[in-house]
PDB file of C-alpha atoms in Angstrom:
ATOM      1  CA  UNK A   1      86.942  82.523  44.522  1.00 48.00           C
ATOM      2  CA  UNK A   2      88.816  79.302  43.769  1.00 48.00           C
ATOM      3  CA  UNK A   3      88.911  77.826  46.689  1.00 51.00           C
ATOM      4  CA  UNK A   4      84.580  78.137  47.106  1.00 44.00           C
ATOM      5  CA  UNK A   5      83.863  77.263  43.419  1.00 40.00           C
ATOM      6  CA  UNK A   6      85.888  73.982  43.816  1.00 42.00           C
ATOM      7  CA  UNK A   7      83.811  72.485  46.659  1.00 39.00           C
ATOM      8  CA  UNK A   8      80.471  73.576  44.732  1.00 36.00           C
ATOM      9  CA  UNK A   9      81.688  71.985  41.693  1.00 38.00           C
ATOM     10  CA  UNK A  10      82.251  68.754  43.757  1.00 37.00           C
ATOM     11  CA  UNK A  11      78.908  68.918  45.573  1.00 34.00           C
ATOM     12  CA  UNK A  12      77.028  69.385  42.150  1.00 35.00           C
ATOM     13  CA  UNK A  13      78.704  66.349  40.462  1.00 39.00           C
ATOM     14  CA  UNK A  14      78.085  64.433  43.041  1.00 40.00           C
ATOM     15  CA  UNK A  15      74.113  65.688  43.265  1.00 37.00           C
ATOM     16  CA  UNK A  16      74.255  64.716  39.504  1.00 37.00           C
ATOM     17  CA  UNK A  17      75.587  61.516  40.199  1.00 38.00           C
ATOM     18  CA  UNK A  18      73.512  60.490  43.238  1.00 33.00           C
ATOM     19  CA  UNK A  19      70.409  61.465  41.085  1.00 32.00           C
ATOM     20  CA  UNK A  20      71.383  59.515  38.159  1.00 32.00           C
ATOM     21  CA  UNK A  21      71.872  56.265  40.554  1.00 35.00           C
ATOM     22  CA  UNK A  22      68.625  57.217  42.249  1.00 36.00           C
ATOM     23  CA  UNK A  23      66.246  57.696  39.218  1.00 36.00           C
ATOM     24  CA  UNK A  24      67.475  55.802  36.091  1.00 36.00           C
ATOM     25  CA  UNK A  25      66.563  52.213  37.094  1.00 37.00           C
ATOM     26  CA  UNK A  26      65.985  49.983  34.333  1.00 42.00           C
ATOM     27  CA  UNK A  27      62.008  49.697  34.689  1.00 44.00           C
ATOM     28  CA  UNK A  28      61.706  53.239  34.832  1.00 47.00           C
ATOM     29  CA  UNK A  29      63.659  53.730  31.546  1.00 44.00           C
ATOM     30  CA  UNK A  30      61.426  51.151  29.495  1.00 54.00           C
ATOM     31  CA  UNK A  31      58.377  52.511  30.820  1.00 64.00           C
ATOM     32  CA  UNK A  32      56.014  53.833  28.732  1.00 76.00           C
ATOM     33  CA  UNK A  33      52.964  56.333  29.680  1.00 88.00           C
ATOM     34  CA  UNK A  34      50.580  57.468  27.178  1.00 93.00           C
ATOM     35  CA  UNK A  35      47.836  60.050  27.773  1.00 96.00           C
ATOM     36  CA  UNK A  36      44.434  59.016  26.272  1.00 96.00           C
ATOM     37  CA  UNK A  37      45.144  62.255  23.564  1.00 94.00           C
ATOM     38  CA  UNK A  38      47.412  59.871  21.725  1.00 94.00           C
ATOM     39  CA  UNK A  39      44.461  57.427  21.270  1.00 96.00           C
ATOM     40  CA  UNK A  40      41.930  57.996  18.208  1.00 95.00           C
ATOM     41  CA  UNK A  41      38.285  57.541  18.343  1.00 94.00           C
ATOM     42  CA  UNK A  42      35.504  56.311  16.004  1.00 86.00           C
ATOM     43  CA  UNK A  43      35.703  59.045  13.774  1.00 76.00           C
ATOM     44  CA  UNK A  44      31.933  58.686  12.176  1.00 79.00           C
ATOM     45  CA  UNK A  45      30.807  59.076  15.948  1.00 80.00           C
ATOM     46  CA  UNK A  46      32.364  62.382  16.885  1.00 83.00           C
ATOM     47  CA  UNK A  47      29.485  63.896  18.870  1.00 86.00           C
ATOM     48  CA  UNK A  48      29.892  60.731  21.562  1.00 90.00           C
ATOM     49  CA  UNK A  49      32.948  61.948  22.671  1.00 94.00           C
ATOM     50  CA  UNK A  50      34.421  64.701  24.560  1.00 94.00           C
ATOM     51  CA  UNK A  51      38.343  64.888  24.869  1.00 93.00           C
ATOM     52  CA  UNK A  52      39.841  66.974  27.343  1.00 93.00           C
ATOM     53  CA  UNK A  53      42.922  67.213  29.828  1.00 93.00           C
ATOM     54  CA  UNK A  54      41.425  64.514  31.887  1.00 93.00           C
ATOM     55  CA  UNK A  55      41.165  61.697  28.790  1.00 96.00           C
ATOM     56  CA  UNK A  56      38.462  60.884  26.325  1.00 97.00           C
ATOM     57  CA  UNK A  57      35.265  60.117  27.475  1.00 96.00           C
ATOM     58  CA  UNK A  58      31.959  58.445  25.805  1.00 95.00           C
ATOM     59  CA  UNK A  59      29.168  61.526  26.254  1.00 91.00           C
ATOM     60  CA  UNK A  60      27.011  59.110  24.484  1.00 86.00           C
ATOM     61  CA  UNK A  61      23.639  59.192  26.302  1.00 73.00           C
ATOM     62  CA  UNK A  62      19.855  58.430  26.291  1.00 71.00           C
ATOM     63  CA  UNK A  63      17.494  59.296  25.191  1.00 68.00           C
ATOM     64  CA  UNK A  64      19.051  59.228  21.589  1.00 67.00           C
ATOM     65  CA  UNK A  65      21.269  56.048  20.768  1.00 76.00           C
ATOM     66  CA  UNK A  66      23.046  55.808  23.696  1.00 88.00           C
ATOM     67  CA  UNK A  67      25.704  53.088  23.447  1.00 92.00           C
ATOM     68  CA  UNK A  68      28.924  52.105  24.071  1.00 93.00           C
ATOM     69  CA  UNK A  69      32.150  53.920  22.019  1.00 94.00           C
ATOM     70  CA  UNK A  70      35.531  52.633  21.345  1.00 95.00           C
ATOM     71  CA  UNK A  71      39.130  54.305  21.822  1.00 97.00           C
ATOM     72  CA  UNK A  72      42.017  53.026  19.773  1.00 96.00           C
ATOM     73  CA  UNK A  73      45.804  53.819  21.101  1.00 96.00           C
ATOM     74  CA  UNK A  74      48.833  52.882  19.753  1.00 92.00           C
ATOM     75  CA  UNK A  75      51.244  50.761  21.734  1.00 89.00           C
ATOM     76  CA  UNK A  76      55.059  51.807  22.379  1.00 81.00           C
ATOM     77  CA  UNK A  77      57.387  48.644  22.436  1.00 67.00           C
ATOM     78  CA  UNK A  78      60.858  50.062  21.900  1.00 59.00           C
ATOM     79  CA  UNK A  79      61.947  46.189  22.539  1.00 57.00           C
ATOM     80  CA  UNK A  80      59.505  44.662  20.016  1.00 50.00           C
ATOM     81  CA  UNK A  81      57.014  44.823  17.211  1.00 47.00           C
ATOM     82  CA  UNK A  82      59.076  46.598  14.666  1.00 51.00           C
ATOM     83  CA  UNK A  83      61.243  45.213  11.480  1.00 56.00           C
ATOM     84  CA  UNK A  84      64.230  42.673  12.719  1.00 54.00           C
ATOM     85  CA  UNK A  85      62.939  42.474  16.475  1.00 56.00           C
ATOM     86  CA  UNK A  86      63.207  39.347  18.539  1.00 57.00           C
ATOM     87  CA  UNK A  87      59.819  39.941  20.137  1.00 62.00           C
ATOM     88  CA  UNK A  88      57.780  42.166  22.105  1.00 67.00           C
ATOM     89  CA  UNK A  89      59.326  42.025  26.203  1.00 70.00           C
ATOM     90  CA  UNK A  90      55.886  43.743  27.286  1.00 81.00           C
ATOM     91  CA  UNK A  91      55.149  42.456  30.847  1.00 86.00           C
ATOM     92  CA  UNK A  92      52.759  45.212  32.070  1.00 90.00           C
ATOM     93  CA  UNK A  93      50.078  46.838  30.413  1.00 94.00           C
ATOM     94  CA  UNK A  94      47.983  49.036  32.677  1.00 96.00           C
ATOM     95  CA  UNK A  95      44.696  50.708  31.054  1.00 97.00           C
ATOM     96  CA  UNK A  96      43.385  53.520  33.812  1.00 97.00           C
ATOM     97  CA  UNK A  97      40.087  55.617  33.696  1.00 97.00           C
ATOM     98  CA  UNK A  98      36.685  56.089  35.232  1.00 96.00           C
ATOM     99  CA  UNK A  99      33.679  53.743  34.749  1.00 96.00           C
ATOM    100  CA  UNK A 100      30.482  55.451  34.893  1.00 94.00           C
ATOM    101  CA  UNK A 101      27.903  52.452  34.414  1.00 92.00           C
ATOM    102  CA  UNK A 102      26.614  50.313  36.773  1.00 90.00           C
ATOM    103  CA  UNK A 103      24.092  48.327  34.227  1.00 90.00           C
ATOM    104  CA  UNK A 104      24.282  44.486  34.060  1.00 91.00           C
ATOM    105  CA  UNK A 105      26.854  43.419  31.288  1.00 93.00           C
ATOM    106  CA  UNK A 106      25.754  42.716  27.742  1.00 93.00           C
ATOM    107  CA  UNK A 107      28.091  39.983  26.537  1.00 93.00           C
ATOM    108  CA  UNK A 108      26.345  39.890  23.110  1.00 94.00           C
ATOM    109  CA  UNK A 109      25.782  43.552  21.801  1.00 94.00           C
ATOM    110  CA  UNK A 110      29.526  45.246  23.315  1.00 93.00           C
ATOM    111  CA  UNK A 111      27.256  48.426  21.934  1.00 91.00           C
ATOM    112  CA  UNK A 112      24.955  47.982  25.311  1.00 91.00           C
ATOM    113  CA  UNK A 113      27.815  46.335  27.038  1.00 93.00           C
ATOM    114  CA  UNK A 114      28.453  48.108  30.730  1.00 93.00           C
ATOM    115  CA  UNK A 115      31.674  46.703  31.313  1.00 95.00           C
ATOM    116  CA  UNK A 116      34.922  48.819  30.331  1.00 97.00           C
ATOM    117  CA  UNK A 117      36.636  46.450  28.256  1.00 97.00           C
ATOM    118  CA  UNK A 118      39.473  46.143  26.299  1.00 98.00           C
ATOM    119  CA  UNK A 119      41.681  43.995  23.269  1.00 97.00           C
ATOM    120  CA  UNK A 120      44.585  44.526  21.666  1.00 96.00           C
ATOM    121  CA  UNK A 121      44.863  44.384  17.597  1.00 95.00           C
ATOM    122  CA  UNK A 122      47.618  44.148  15.303  1.00 92.00           C
ATOM    123  CA  UNK A 123      48.179  45.019  11.917  1.00 90.00           C
ATOM    124  CA  UNK A 124      51.138  43.845   9.546  1.00 84.00           C
ATOM    125  CA  UNK A 125      53.107  45.812   7.706  1.00 78.00           C
ATOM    126  CA  UNK A 126      51.923  44.412   4.520  1.00 79.00           C
ATOM    127  CA  UNK A 127      48.870  45.975   5.116  1.00 78.00           C
ATOM    128  CA  UNK A 128      46.544  43.269   5.922  1.00 85.00           C
ATOM    129  CA  UNK A 129      43.341  43.265   7.812  1.00 90.00           C
ATOM    130  CA  UNK A 130      44.048  43.819  11.376  1.00 93.00           C
ATOM    131  CA  UNK A 131      43.290  40.421  13.567  1.00 96.00           C
ATOM    132  CA  UNK A 132      42.720  41.063  17.730  1.00 97.00           C
ATOM    133  CA  UNK A 133      42.939  39.370  20.926  1.00 97.00           C
ATOM    134  CA  UNK A 134      40.382  38.266  23.132  1.00 97.00           C
ATOM    135  CA  UNK A 135      38.249  41.221  25.017  1.00 97.00           C
ATOM    136  CA  UNK A 136      39.516  41.115  28.375  1.00 97.00           C
ATOM    137  CA  UNK A 137      37.474  42.898  31.517  1.00 96.00           C
ATOM    138  CA  UNK A 138      38.726  46.029  32.733  1.00 97.00           C
ATOM    139  CA  UNK A 139      35.636  46.661  35.150  1.00 95.00           C
ATOM    140  CA  UNK A 140      32.491  44.260  35.946  1.00 89.00           C
ATOM    141  CA  UNK A 141      29.410  45.315  34.833  1.00 83.00           C
ATOM    142  CA  UNK A 142      28.116  46.615  38.080  1.00 89.00           C
ATOM    143  CA  UNK A 143      31.431  48.467  39.115  1.00 92.00           C
ATOM    144  CA  UNK A 144      31.696  52.481  39.384  1.00 93.00           C
ATOM    145  CA  UNK A 145      34.328  54.857  40.087  1.00 95.00           C
ATOM    146  CA  UNK A 146      38.008  54.533  38.947  1.00 96.00           C
ATOM    147  CA  UNK A 147      39.998  51.775  37.183  1.00 96.00           C
ATOM    148  CA  UNK A 148      43.650  51.108  37.015  1.00 96.00           C
ATOM    149  CA  UNK A 149      43.660  47.164  35.484  1.00 96.00           C
ATOM    150  CA  UNK A 150      46.956  45.365  34.226  1.00 96.00           C
ATOM    151  CA  UNK A 151      45.648  43.639  31.355  1.00 96.00           C
ATOM    152  CA  UNK A 152      49.021  41.615  31.037  1.00 95.00           C
ATOM    153  CA  UNK A 153      46.946  39.616  33.875  1.00 95.00           C
ATOM    154  CA  UNK A 154      45.010  37.523  31.566  1.00 96.00           C
ATOM    155  CA  UNK A 155      47.393  35.350  30.455  1.00 95.00           C
ATOM    156  CA  UNK A 156      45.659  32.868  28.228  1.00 95.00           C
ATOM    157  CA  UNK A 157      47.208  32.424  24.391  1.00 92.00           C
ATOM    158  CA  UNK A 158      44.724  35.105  22.955  1.00 97.00           C
ATOM    159  CA  UNK A 159      44.603  37.163  25.685  1.00 97.00           C
ATOM    160  CA  UNK A 160      45.981  40.638  25.167  1.00 96.00           C
ATOM    161  CA  UNK A 161      49.249  40.733  25.947  1.00 94.00           C
ATOM    162  CA  UNK A 162      50.479  37.553  25.017  1.00 94.00           C
ATOM    163  CA  UNK A 163      48.785  37.975  21.562  1.00 94.00           C
ATOM    164  CA  UNK A 164      50.980  40.700  21.201  1.00 90.00           C
ATOM    165  CA  UNK A 165      54.076  38.831  22.265  1.00 88.00           C
ATOM    166  CA  UNK A 166      53.154  36.127  19.202  1.00 89.00           C
ATOM    167  CA  UNK A 167      52.942  38.761  16.526  1.00 86.00           C
ATOM    168  CA  UNK A 168      56.260  40.784  16.769  1.00 79.00           C
ATOM    169  CA  UNK A 169      56.378  42.251  13.625  1.00 78.00           C
ATOM    170  CA  UNK A 170      52.861  43.987  13.694  1.00 85.00           C
ATOM    171  CA  UNK A 171      51.970  47.733  14.509  1.00 86.00           C
ATOM    172  CA  UNK A 172      50.520  47.056  18.138  1.00 90.00           C
ATOM    173  CA  UNK A 173      47.304  48.835  18.943  1.00 94.00           C
ATOM    174  CA  UNK A 174      45.026  48.759  22.476  1.00 96.00           C
ATOM    175  CA  UNK A 175      41.324  49.169  21.467  1.00 97.00           C
ATOM    176  CA  UNK A 176      39.050  50.212  25.353  1.00 98.00           C
ATOM    177  CA  UNK A 177      35.400  50.012  25.052  1.00 96.00           C
ATOM    178  CA  UNK A 178      33.672  52.288  27.046  1.00 96.00           C
ATOM    179  CA  UNK A 179      30.182  52.113  28.314  1.00 94.00           C
ATOM    180  CA  UNK A 180      27.333  54.527  27.660  1.00 90.00           C
ATOM    181  CA  UNK A 181      26.936  57.309  30.356  1.00 87.00           C
ATOM    182  CA  UNK A 182      25.599  56.002  33.417  1.00 86.00           C
ATOM    183  CA  UNK A 183      24.440  56.746  36.967  1.00 86.00           C
ATOM    184  CA  UNK A 184      27.450  59.049  37.626  1.00 88.00           C
ATOM    185  CA  UNK A 185      28.007  60.637  34.551  1.00 90.00           C
ATOM    186  CA  UNK A 186      30.507  59.868  31.010  1.00 93.00           C
ATOM    187  CA  UNK A 187      32.805  56.678  31.241  1.00 95.00           C
ATOM    188  CA  UNK A 188      36.254  57.539  30.463  1.00 97.00           C
ATOM    189  CA  UNK A 189      39.769  56.636  29.386  1.00 98.00           C
ATOM    190  CA  UNK A 190      42.731  58.302  30.889  1.00 97.00           C
ATOM    191  CA  UNK A 191      45.456  56.480  29.826  1.00 96.00           C
ATOM    192  CA  UNK A 192      47.674  53.524  29.857  1.00 95.00           C
ATOM    193  CA  UNK A 193      51.514  52.375  30.825  1.00 93.00           C
ATOM    194  CA  UNK A 194      53.825  49.676  29.371  1.00 87.00           C
ATOM    195  CA  UNK A 195      56.723  48.479  30.451  1.00 80.00           C
TER     196      UNK A 195
END
């Protein structure tokens, strides 16, 4: 019996070792995938949202006050954005979902904008008012369909990821503006991932 168990134990140890080597790369270890259910909504407009396993959808539609709706998501960043840290090392921030509105963009009134847009905001530990980055476009005004956009590709000083990096000792939040119901139905946020 000992003769049989010894090779099995060696095989098991070898497989476990190869699994750790093959699957615990630094990029994977630091990646955070966050489902939209971790996010919050503008509570005064509860009926405008539908929350499901698919994410958070903007169910606001005509004829009664159809408008874009916002979703707020806490951004995990284990390498920064906490007391006594040197700064965020966040290099990638993908935001995923579906845009079902193909109207023309409205750059003046974001409640009537047909694009999915996002920004990041931070709030200090002292509780001062939040400050926010520029809005960036995840989808164009006439685009419809799924999106998975890396907002770190926007590299200006006040764009979402550089903005977070410039405020290492603040609570970070991702803010996504979802357009109103469109030709294919509701636009939705599935979630986001960082690393």
